[in-house]
PDB file of C-alpha atoms in Angstrom:
ATOM      1  CA  UNK A   1     -74.543  58.300  -3.554  1.00 44.00           C
ATOM      2  CA  UNK A   2     -74.966  61.533  -1.858  1.00 50.00           C
ATOM      3  CA  UNK A   3     -72.642  60.287   0.839  1.00 52.00           C
ATOM      4  CA  UNK A   4     -69.926  59.469  -1.712  1.00 56.00           C
ATOM      5  CA  UNK A   5     -70.140  62.910  -3.274  1.00 59.00           C
ATOM      6  CA  UNK A   6     -69.760  64.576   0.084  1.00 63.00           C
ATOM      7  CA  UNK A   7     -66.796  62.388   0.893  1.00 63.00           C
ATOM      8  CA  UNK A   8     -65.213  63.267  -2.459  1.00 63.00           C
ATOM      9  CA  UNK A   9     -65.844  66.971  -1.888  1.00 67.00           C
ATOM     10  CA  UNK A  10     -64.304  66.785   1.566  1.00 64.00           C
ATOM     11  CA  UNK A  11     -61.190  65.121   0.128  1.00 66.00           C
ATOM     12  CA  UNK A  12     -60.914  67.833  -2.540  1.00 65.00           C
ATOM     13  CA  UNK A  13     -61.289  70.571   0.071  1.00 63.00           C
ATOM     14  CA  UNK A  14     -58.640  68.958   2.283  1.00 62.00           C
ATOM     15  CA  UNK A  15     -56.331  68.585  -0.713  1.00 62.00           C
ATOM     16  CA  UNK A  16     -56.811  72.259  -1.598  1.00 61.00           C
ATOM     17  CA  UNK A  17     -56.136  73.272   2.019  1.00 61.00           C
ATOM     18  CA  UNK A  18     -52.921  71.296   1.974  1.00 58.00           C
ATOM     19  CA  UNK A  19     -51.631  73.451  -0.864  1.00 58.00           C
ATOM     20  CA  UNK A  20     -52.906  76.712   0.601  1.00 65.00           C
ATOM     21  CA  UNK A  21     -49.932  78.734   1.729  1.00 70.00           C
ATOM     22  CA  UNK A  22     -50.311  80.854   4.787  1.00 72.00           C
ATOM     23  CA  UNK A  23     -48.737  84.295   4.159  1.00 74.00           C
ATOM     24  CA  UNK A  24     -47.346  84.356   7.718  1.00 80.00           C
ATOM     25  CA  UNK A  25     -45.524  81.095   7.135  1.00 77.00           C
ATOM     26  CA  UNK A  26     -44.019  82.378   3.890  1.00 74.00           C
ATOM     27  CA  UNK A  27     -42.929  85.590   5.563  1.00 86.00           C
ATOM     28  CA  UNK A  28     -41.343  83.664   8.441  1.00 84.00           C
ATOM     29  CA  UNK A  29     -39.418  81.335   6.131  1.00 83.00           C
ATOM     30  CA  UNK A  30     -38.242  84.193   3.902  1.00 84.00           C
ATOM     31  CA  UNK A  31     -37.081  86.173   6.934  1.00 87.00           C
ATOM     32  CA  UNK A  32     -35.243  83.117   8.286  1.00 86.00           C
ATOM     33  CA  UNK A  33     -33.623  82.515   4.896  1.00 86.00           C
ATOM     34  CA  UNK A  34     -32.555  86.175   4.649  1.00 87.00           C
ATOM     35  CA  UNK A  35     -31.089  85.994   8.152  1.00 88.00           C
ATOM     36  CA  UNK A  36     -29.113  82.848   7.314  1.00 89.00           C
ATOM     37  CA  UNK A  37     -27.780  84.371   4.086  1.00 88.00           C
ATOM     38  CA  UNK A  38     -26.895  87.556   5.985  1.00 86.00           C
ATOM     39  CA  UNK A  39     -24.976  85.636   8.654  1.00 87.00           C
ATOM     40  CA  UNK A  40     -23.065  83.615   6.052  1.00 85.00           C
ATOM     41  CA  UNK A  41     -22.199  86.797   4.134  1.00 81.00           C
ATOM     42  CA  UNK A  42     -21.051  88.551   7.320  1.00 80.00           C
ATOM     43  CA  UNK A  43     -18.863  85.606   8.321  1.00 77.00           C
ATOM     44  CA  UNK A  44     -17.322  85.482   4.848  1.00 74.00           C
ATOM     45  CA  UNK A  45     -16.443  89.180   4.921  1.00 72.00           C
ATOM     46  CA  UNK A  46     -15.184  88.950   8.507  1.00 73.00           C
ATOM     47  CA  UNK A  47     -12.977  85.987   7.629  1.00 71.00           C
ATOM     48  CA  UNK A  48     -11.630  87.814   4.576  1.00 73.00           C
ATOM     49  CA  UNK A  49     -10.910  90.894   6.668  1.00 72.00           C
ATOM     50  CA  UNK A  50      -9.114  88.787   9.267  1.00 79.00           C
ATOM     51  CA  UNK A  51      -6.998  87.058   6.593  1.00 78.00           C
ATOM     52  CA  UNK A  52      -6.068  90.420   5.042  1.00 83.00           C
ATOM     53  CA  UNK A  53      -5.166  91.826   8.451  1.00 83.00           C
ATOM     54  CA  UNK A  54      -2.940  88.838   9.250  1.00 85.00           C
ATOM     55  CA  UNK A  55      -1.258  89.083   5.841  1.00 89.00           C
ATOM     56  CA  UNK A  56      -0.468  92.751   6.562  1.00 91.00           C
ATOM     57  CA  UNK A  57       1.108  91.717   9.869  1.00 90.00           C
ATOM     58  CA  UNK A  58       3.181  89.015   8.179  1.00 90.00           C
ATOM     59  CA  UNK A  59       4.426  91.468   5.542  1.00 92.00           C
ATOM     60  CA  UNK A  60       5.345  94.046   8.179  1.00 93.00           C
ATOM     61  CA  UNK A  61       7.094  91.509  10.431  1.00 93.00           C
ATOM     62  CA  UNK A  62       9.110  90.077   7.546  1.00 93.00           C
ATOM     63  CA  UNK A  63      10.185  93.498   6.258  1.00 95.00           C
ATOM     64  CA  UNK A  64      11.094  94.801   9.720  1.00 95.00           C
ATOM     65  CA  UNK A  65      12.944  91.572  10.491  1.00 94.00           C
ATOM     66  CA  UNK A  66      15.088  92.026   7.373  1.00 95.00           C
ATOM     67  CA  UNK A  67      15.948  95.563   8.467  1.00 95.00           C
ATOM     68  CA  UNK A  68      16.785  94.366  11.994  1.00 95.00           C
ATOM     69  CA  UNK A  69      19.025  91.596  10.640  1.00 94.00           C
ATOM     70  CA  UNK A  70      20.927  94.005   8.366  1.00 94.00           C
ATOM     71  CA  UNK A  71      21.412  96.532  11.158  1.00 94.00           C
ATOM     72  CA  UNK A  72      22.610  93.794  13.513  1.00 93.00           C
ATOM     73  CA  UNK A  73      25.226  92.726  10.972  1.00 92.00           C
ATOM     74  CA  UNK A  74      26.743  96.214  11.064  1.00 90.00           C
ATOM     75  CA  UNK A  75      26.682  96.501  14.858  1.00 89.00           C
ATOM     76  CA  UNK A  76      28.042  92.940  15.254  1.00 89.00           C
ATOM     77  CA  UNK A  77      30.949  93.828  12.971  1.00 88.00           C
ATOM     78  CA  UNK A  78      31.761  96.832  15.143  1.00 86.00           C
ATOM     79  CA  UNK A  79      31.405  94.775  18.323  1.00 84.00           C
ATOM     80  CA  UNK A  80      33.700  92.042  16.986  1.00 85.00           C
ATOM     81  CA  UNK A  81      36.352  94.523  15.946  1.00 83.00           C
ATOM     82  CA  UNK A  82      36.240  96.239  19.344  1.00 78.00           C
ATOM     83  CA  UNK A  83      36.414  92.989  21.295  1.00 79.00           C
ATOM     84  CA  UNK A  84      39.196  91.566  19.123  1.00 80.00           C
ATOM     85  CA  UNK A  85      41.006  94.903  19.043  1.00 77.00           C
ATOM     86  CA  UNK A  86      41.053  94.874  15.278  1.00 78.00           C
ATOM     87  CA  UNK A  87      39.907  97.523  12.869  1.00 77.00           C
ATOM     88  CA  UNK A  88      36.841  96.986  10.759  1.00 75.00           C
ATOM     89  CA  UNK A  89      36.886  99.102   7.645  1.00 78.00           C
ATOM     90  CA  UNK A  90      33.633 100.735   6.703  1.00 81.00           C
ATOM     91  CA  UNK A  91      33.193 103.006   3.744  1.00 83.00           C
ATOM     92  CA  UNK A  92      31.060 106.078   3.310  1.00 87.00           C
ATOM     93  CA  UNK A  93      28.765 103.847   1.267  1.00 90.00           C
ATOM     94  CA  UNK A  94      28.303 101.557   4.289  1.00 88.00           C
ATOM     95  CA  UNK A  95      27.285 104.566   6.371  1.00 89.00           C
ATOM     96  CA  UNK A  96      24.835 105.711   3.692  1.00 92.00           C
ATOM     97  CA  UNK A  97      23.335 102.230   3.401  1.00 93.00           C
ATOM     98  CA  UNK A  98      22.912 102.032   7.163  1.00 92.00           C
ATOM     99  CA  UNK A  99      21.330 105.505   7.239  1.00 92.00           C
ATOM    100  CA  UNK A 100      18.893 104.470   4.489  1.00 93.00           C
ATOM    101  CA  UNK A 101      18.147 101.311   6.437  1.00 93.00           C
ATOM    102  CA  UNK A 102      17.360 103.403   9.526  1.00 92.00           C
ATOM    103  CA  UNK A 103      15.127 105.779   7.546  1.00 94.00           C
ATOM    104  CA  UNK A 104      13.345 102.869   5.860  1.00 94.00           C
ATOM    105  CA  UNK A 105      12.600 101.333   9.252  1.00 94.00           C
ATOM    106  CA  UNK A 106      11.157 104.567  10.614  1.00 93.00           C
ATOM    107  CA  UNK A 107       8.910 105.005   7.546  1.00 94.00           C
ATOM    108  CA  UNK A 108       7.821 101.377   7.263  1.00 94.00           C
ATOM    109  CA  UNK A 109       4.017 101.203   7.352  1.00 94.00           C
ATOM    110  CA  UNK A 110       2.758  99.129  10.241  1.00 93.00           C
ATOM    111  CA  UNK A 111      -0.572  97.421  10.962  1.00 92.00           C
ATOM    112  CA  UNK A 112      -2.885  98.549  13.709  1.00 87.00           C
ATOM    113  CA  UNK A 113      -1.851  97.344  17.168  1.00 89.00           C
ATOM    114  CA  UNK A 114       1.812  97.341  16.044  1.00 94.00           C
ATOM    115  CA  UNK A 115       2.749 100.965  16.712  1.00 94.00           C
ATOM    116  CA  UNK A 116       4.710 100.191  19.881  1.00 95.00           C
ATOM    117  CA  UNK A 117       6.672  97.455  18.153  1.00 95.00           C
ATOM    118  CA  UNK A 118       7.397  99.735  15.215  1.00 96.00           C
ATOM    119  CA  UNK A 119       8.696 102.490  17.497  1.00 95.00           C
ATOM    120  CA  UNK A 120      10.801 100.019  19.486  1.00 95.00           C
ATOM    121  CA  UNK A 121      12.284  98.323  16.412  1.00 95.00           C
ATOM    122  CA  UNK A 122      13.047 101.647  14.711  1.00 96.00           C
ATOM    123  CA  UNK A 123      14.633 102.831  17.978  1.00 95.00           C
ATOM    124  CA  UNK A 124      16.804  99.722  18.127  1.00 95.00           C
ATOM    125  CA  UNK A 125      18.001 100.250  14.564  1.00 95.00           C
ATOM    126  CA  UNK A 126      18.749 103.911  15.355  1.00 94.00           C
ATOM    127  CA  UNK A 127      20.753 102.905  18.438  1.00 94.00           C
ATOM    128  CA  UNK A 128      22.703 100.396  16.351  1.00 93.00           C
ATOM    129  CA  UNK A 129      23.336 103.104  13.778  1.00 93.00           C
ATOM    130  CA  UNK A 130      24.682 105.476  16.434  1.00 91.00           C
ATOM    131  CA  UNK A 131      26.969 102.709  17.749  1.00 89.00           C
ATOM    132  CA  UNK A 132      28.198 102.106  14.205  1.00 88.00           C
ATOM    133  CA  UNK A 133      28.500 105.835  13.433  1.00 86.00           C
ATOM    134  CA  UNK A 134      30.579 106.562  16.533  1.00 83.00           C
ATOM    135  CA  UNK A 135      32.918 103.730  15.632  1.00 82.00           C
ATOM    136  CA  UNK A 136      33.211 104.870  12.034  1.00 79.00           C
ATOM    137  CA  UNK A 137      33.920 108.451  13.081  1.00 78.00           C
ATOM    138  CA  UNK A 138      36.714 107.167  15.331  1.00 73.00           C
ATOM    139  CA  UNK A 139      34.979 108.221  18.510  1.00 67.00           C
ATOM    140  CA  UNK A 140      37.071 106.451  21.059  1.00 66.00           C
ATOM    141  CA  UNK A 141      35.117 104.085  23.259  1.00 64.00           C
ATOM    142  CA  UNK A 142      36.778 102.909  26.414  1.00 68.00           C
ATOM    143  CA  UNK A 143      36.044  99.421  27.625  1.00 69.00           C
ATOM    144  CA  UNK A 144      33.509 100.751  30.121  1.00 75.00           C
ATOM    145  CA  UNK A 145      31.753 102.827  27.450  1.00 76.00           C
ATOM    146  CA  UNK A 146      31.743  99.911  25.058  1.00 76.00           C
ATOM    147  CA  UNK A 147      30.222  97.580  27.647  1.00 81.00           C
ATOM    148  CA  UNK A 148      27.595 100.199  28.466  1.00 86.00           C
ATOM    149  CA  UNK A 149      26.671 100.644  24.779  1.00 85.00           C
ATOM    150  CA  UNK A 150      26.518  96.890  24.204  1.00 86.00           C
ATOM    151  CA  UNK A 151      24.407  96.440  27.331  1.00 90.00           C
ATOM    152  CA  UNK A 152      22.066  99.174  26.103  1.00 92.00           C
ATOM    153  CA  UNK A 153      21.738  97.471  22.714  1.00 92.00           C
ATOM    154  CA  UNK A 154      21.032  94.144  24.401  1.00 93.00           C
ATOM    155  CA  UNK A 155      18.278  95.713  26.531  1.00 95.00           C
ATOM    156  CA  UNK A 156      16.744  97.320  23.444  1.00 94.00           C
ATOM    157  CA  UNK A 157      16.788  93.935  21.690  1.00 94.00           C
ATOM    158  CA  UNK A 158      14.913  92.376  24.626  1.00 94.00           C
ATOM    159  CA  UNK A 159      12.337  95.181  24.626  1.00 95.00           C
ATOM    160  CA  UNK A 160      11.868  94.767  20.859  1.00 95.00           C
ATOM    161  CA  UNK A 161      11.279  91.047  21.345  1.00 93.00           C
ATOM    162  CA  UNK A 162       8.753  91.675  24.141  1.00 93.00           C
ATOM    163  CA  UNK A 163       6.922  94.200  21.954  1.00 94.00           C
ATOM    164  CA  UNK A 164       6.892  91.698  19.084  1.00 94.00           C
ATOM    165  CA  UNK A 165       5.298  89.020  21.241  1.00 93.00           C
ATOM    166  CA  UNK A 166       2.757  91.388  22.805  1.00 94.00           C
ATOM    167  CA  UNK A 167       1.839  92.667  19.330  1.00 93.00           C
ATOM    168  CA  UNK A 168       1.265  89.088  18.160  1.00 91.00           C
ATOM    169  CA  UNK A 169      -0.985  88.578  21.186  1.00 92.00           C
ATOM    170  CA  UNK A 170      -2.883  91.821  20.499  1.00 91.00           C
ATOM    171  CA  UNK A 171      -3.415  90.779  16.874  1.00 88.00           C
ATOM    172  CA  UNK A 172      -4.565  87.279  17.824  1.00 87.00           C
ATOM    173  CA  UNK A 173      -1.759  85.587  15.915  1.00 89.00           C
ATOM    174  CA  UNK A 174      -0.324  82.387  17.337  1.00 90.00           C
ATOM    175  CA  UNK A 175       3.438  82.038  17.614  1.00 90.00           C
ATOM    176  CA  UNK A 176       6.072  79.734  19.048  1.00 92.00           C
ATOM    177  CA  UNK A 177       9.456  80.496  20.485  1.00 89.00           C
ATOM    178  CA  UNK A 178      12.159  77.865  20.118  1.00 88.00           C
ATOM    179  CA  UNK A 179      14.810  77.164  22.723  1.00 87.00           C
ATOM    180  CA  UNK A 180      17.267  79.172  20.631  1.00 86.00           C
ATOM    181  CA  UNK A 181      14.922  82.167  20.825  1.00 83.00           C
ATOM    182  CA  UNK A 182      13.697  81.944  17.239  1.00 87.00           C
ATOM    183  CA  UNK A 183      10.071  83.016  16.876  1.00 89.00           C
ATOM    184  CA  UNK A 184       7.778  81.453  14.312  1.00 88.00           C
ATOM    185  CA  UNK A 185       4.194  82.477  13.699  1.00 86.00           C
ATOM    186  CA  UNK A 186       1.365  81.262  11.552  1.00 83.00           C
ATOM    187  CA  UNK A 187      -1.362  83.170   9.797  1.00 80.00           C
ATOM    188  CA  UNK A 188      -4.516  82.163   7.999  1.00 71.00           C
ATOM    189  CA  UNK A 189      -4.443  82.446   4.213  1.00 70.00           C
ATOM    190  CA  UNK A 190      -6.707  81.390   1.393  1.00 65.00           C
TER     191      UNK A 190
END
């Protein structure tokens, strides 16, 4: 009988030990849990920041693209009229709209890593405006001068495109360029 009591006591002691919690173990598990929660929180905020940054880029690119398209329409009209030896009629309102377009481009807020593109695109729009303005003010352009101005605009367009692509690379945004030269990009959204 004494042996059975001892055996029972030993089982009770072992059972109590099983449920004893070592403070070091608790501290370790709580620290590990806090670290895991911290990492998940950091990754969530980082991902949200990255999404917001890419959305800012998309907004900027779309707005600047609209301004570039509008300015190209004006300069293409001038180019066509000069090449076809016809007269394109522009009003004072057209000049004012183009000037506002140029000012809007220069004041357009841009994301970080996009300063060079912004300066290049605004410069291209300004050059197109000057081409348009000289035509509207009846500044006579000889064929040599016209070819020089058009060549200059073409070079500025190439530089703007290079800056666009390098800015996409700097921002970590993937893009594709089609055979026609059209650039498409994709961003992460929620």
